[in-house]
């Protein structure tokens, strides 16, 4: 397990909030803004596993870094957990990101999609609810080209390089041994916490 620390983000100014109001924050709130948060990178590999990746480019299992050309660039500086996640993706390792709402998990998912497009592979983005799948389809269609949707009710561009679908659709494909899955490099599970009572698992 690897831990790294980074300064926590300060409180954002709310609409209509004046600087005077913000300057009246308590001392404890100010101390909180100057605290650090911890990013935990935990690795699970088979006994005797040796990565074939060049450590000069990809780092090590304990300290993954990526010094190559990024599949996607961002208008902001990646947080430590995002950098580690991107590095692990570039090492072709599975990644589970657990972070609070609005922490930036989507940036990691989008990087995996960008990698798939760069490497001319197929990627599946799945969520447990049709409404979430529809929303994600709209968002990803603005960011990427060649995005399809499969929810049971709606099927759009089923041969797209990036397929957004519900977990039920993915389960059906797995049971049928769908040809689509033979071309898939990455499967992204969004909102996985919704699935703890799901028959998918």
Coordinates of C-alpha atoms in Angstrom, one line a residue:
X1 CA 0.0 0.0 0.0
X2 CA 1.3 3.4 -0.9
X3 CA 0.2 6.7 0.6
X4 CA 0.9 10.2 -0.8
X5 CA -0.2 13.5 0.6
X6 CA -1.3 16.7 -1.2
X7 CA -2.8 20.0 0.0
X8 CA -6.5 19.9 0.3
X9 CA -8.6 22.2 -1.8
X10 CA -9.8 25.4 -0.2
X11 CA -13.5 26.2 0.2
X12 CA -15.0 27.5 -3.0
X13 CA -16.7 30.9 -3.1
X14 CA -20.4 30.3 -3.4
X15 CA -22.6 32.4 -5.8
X16 CA -23.6 35.6 -4.0
X17 CA -21.1 35.1 -1.2
X18 CA -18.9 38.1 -0.5
X19 CA -15.2 38.1 0.3
X20 CA -16.1 39.7 3.7
X21 CA -18.3 36.8 4.6
X22 CA -15.6 34.4 3.7
X23 CA -13.0 36.2 5.7
X24 CA -15.0 35.7 8.8
X25 CA -14.4 31.9 8.8
X26 CA -13.4 30.4 12.1
X27 CA -9.8 29.5 12.9
X28 CA -10.7 25.8 12.8
X29 CA -12.1 26.2 9.2
X30 CA -8.9 27.9 8.1
X31 CA -6.8 25.1 9.7
X32 CA -9.0 22.6 7.9
X33 CA -8.3 24.2 4.5
X34 CA -4.6 24.0 5.1
X35 CA -4.7 20.3 6.1
X36 CA -3.6 17.4 3.8
X37 CA -5.5 14.5 2.4
X38 CA -4.2 11.0 1.8
X39 CA -4.2 9.1 -1.4
X40 CA -3.9 5.4 -0.8
X41 CA -2.6 3.2 -3.7
X42 CA -3.1 -0.5 -2.9
X43 CA -1.8 -3.2 -5.2
X44 CA -2.9 -6.8 -5.5
X45 CA -1.0 -9.0 -7.8
X46 CA -0.4 -12.8 -8.2
X47 CA 2.6 -14.2 -6.4
X48 CA 5.7 -13.9 -8.6
X49 CA 4.2 -11.4 -10.9
X50 CA 6.8 -9.4 -12.8
X51 CA 5.6 -6.5 -15.0
X52 CA 6.9 -6.3 -18.5
X53 CA 6.6 -2.5 -18.5
X54 CA 9.7 -0.3 -18.7
X55 CA 10.1 1.3 -15.3
X56 CA 11.7 4.4 -16.8
X57 CA 8.3 5.1 -18.5
X58 CA 5.8 3.4 -16.3
X59 CA 7.4 3.3 -12.8
X60 CA 7.0 0.3 -10.6
X61 CA 4.1 -1.5 -9.1
X62 CA 4.6 0.3 -5.8
X63 CA 5.2 3.7 -7.4
X64 CA 3.4 3.9 -10.8
X65 CA 4.2 6.9 -12.9
X66 CA 3.7 7.6 -16.6
X67 CA 6.3 9.6 -18.5
X68 CA 5.0 8.9 -22.0
X69 CA 2.6 10.9 -24.2
X70 CA -0.8 11.2 -22.5
X71 CA -3.9 9.9 -24.4
X72 CA -5.8 12.8 -23.0
X73 CA -4.8 16.2 -21.7
X74 CA -6.6 18.1 -19.0
X75 CA -7.1 21.8 -18.4
X76 CA -6.3 21.3 -14.7
X77 CA -3.6 19.6 -12.7
X78 CA -4.4 16.0 -11.9
X79 CA -4.8 15.1 -8.2
X80 CA -2.4 12.4 -6.8
X81 CA -5.1 9.6 -7.1
X82 CA -5.8 10.6 -10.7
X83 CA -2.1 10.5 -11.6
X84 CA -1.7 7.1 -10.0
X85 CA -4.8 5.8 -11.7
X86 CA -3.7 7.1 -15.1
X87 CA -0.2 5.5 -14.6
X88 CA -1.9 2.1 -13.7
X89 CA -4.1 2.3 -16.8
X90 CA -1.1 2.9 -19.0
X91 CA 0.5 -0.2 -17.4
X92 CA -2.7 -2.1 -18.6
X93 CA -3.7 -2.8 -14.9
X94 CA -7.2 -2.9 -13.6
X95 CA -8.1 0.1 -11.4
X96 CA -10.7 0.6 -8.8
X97 CA -11.2 4.3 -7.8
X98 CA -13.1 5.0 -4.6
X99 CA -13.4 8.7 -3.7
X100 CA -16.1 11.1 -2.6
X101 CA -18.6 12.8 -4.9
X102 CA -17.0 15.4 -7.3
X103 CA -13.5 14.2 -6.4
X104 CA -12.7 13.6 -10.0
X105 CA -13.3 9.9 -10.6
X106 CA -14.8 10.6 -14.1
X107 CA -11.5 12.1 -15.2
X108 CA -10.0 8.6 -14.7
X109 CA -12.8 6.9 -16.6
X110 CA -12.4 9.4 -19.5
X111 CA -8.7 8.7 -19.7
X112 CA -9.4 5.0 -20.2
X113 CA -11.8 5.9 -23.0
X114 CA -9.2 8.2 -24.6
X115 CA -6.6 5.3 -24.3
X116 CA -9.0 3.0 -26.1
X117 CA -9.5 5.5 -29.0
X118 CA -5.8 6.1 -29.2
X119 CA -5.0 2.4 -29.3
X120 CA -8.0 1.7 -31.7
X121 CA -9.7 -0.6 -29.2
X122 CA -13.2 -0.8 -27.9
X123 CA -14.4 0.3 -24.5
X124 CA -17.6 -0.3 -22.6
X125 CA -18.9 2.2 -20.1
X126 CA -21.5 0.7 -17.9
X127 CA -23.8 2.0 -15.1
X128 CA -26.6 0.2 -13.1
X129 CA -29.4 2.6 -14.1
X130 CA -30.8 3.5 -17.5
X131 CA -31.1 7.2 -16.5
X132 CA -27.4 7.2 -15.6
X133 CA -26.5 5.5 -18.9
X134 CA -28.5 8.0 -20.9
X135 CA -26.9 10.9 -19.1
X136 CA -23.4 9.5 -19.5
X137 CA -24.0 8.8 -23.2
X138 CA -24.9 12.5 -23.7
X139 CA -21.8 13.7 -21.8
X140 CA -19.4 11.3 -23.6
X141 CA -20.8 12.2 -27.0
X142 CA -19.8 15.8 -26.4
X143 CA -16.2 14.7 -25.4
X144 CA -15.7 11.8 -27.9
X145 CA -16.8 10.7 -31.3
X146 CA -18.1 7.2 -32.1
X147 CA -20.1 6.7 -28.9
X148 CA -23.1 4.3 -28.8
X149 CA -25.8 3.5 -26.3
X150 CA -27.5 0.3 -25.3
X151 CA -30.1 0.3 -22.5
X152 CA -32.7 -2.2 -23.5
X153 CA -35.1 0.6 -24.4
X154 CA -32.7 2.4 -26.7
X155 CA -29.9 1.2 -29.0
X156 CA -27.8 3.8 -30.8
X157 CA -24.7 3.0 -32.8
X158 CA -24.2 -0.5 -31.4
X159 CA -20.9 -0.9 -33.3
X160 CA -19.4 2.2 -31.8
X161 CA -15.9 2.2 -30.3
X162 CA -17.2 3.4 -27.0
X163 CA -20.5 1.7 -25.9
X164 CA -22.4 3.0 -23.0
X165 CA -24.8 0.4 -21.5
X166 CA -26.5 -0.8 -18.4
X167 CA -25.0 -3.6 -16.4
X168 CA -27.9 -5.8 -17.3
X169 CA -27.0 -5.4 -21.0
X170 CA -23.4 -6.3 -20.3
X171 CA -24.5 -9.3 -18.2
X172 CA -26.6 -10.5 -21.2
X173 CA -23.6 -10.1 -23.5
X174 CA -21.4 -12.1 -21.1
X175 CA -23.9 -15.0 -20.9
X176 CA -24.4 -15.1 -24.7
X177 CA -20.7 -14.9 -25.4
X178 CA -21.3 -11.8 -27.6
X179 CA -18.7 -11.1 -30.3
X180 CA -18.7 -7.5 -29.2
X181 CA -16.8 -8.5 -26.0
X182 CA -14.0 -10.1 -27.9
X183 CA -12.9 -6.6 -29.1
X184 CA -13.2 -4.9 -25.7
X185 CA -10.0 -3.6 -24.1
X186 CA -11.6 -1.9 -21.1
X187 CA -14.9 -2.1 -19.1
X188 CA -15.7 0.9 -16.9
X189 CA -18.2 0.3 -14.1
X190 CA -19.6 3.6 -13.0
X191 CA -21.6 4.1 -9.7
X192 CA -20.5 0.6 -8.7
X193 CA -21.9 1.1 -5.1
X194 CA -25.4 0.8 -6.5
X195 CA -24.7 -2.7 -7.4
X196 CA -24.2 -4.4 -4.0
X197 CA -27.7 -5.8 -4.1
X198 CA -27.5 -6.5 -7.9
X199 CA -27.8 -10.0 -9.3
X200 CA -25.0 -9.0 -11.6
X201 CA -22.6 -9.9 -8.8

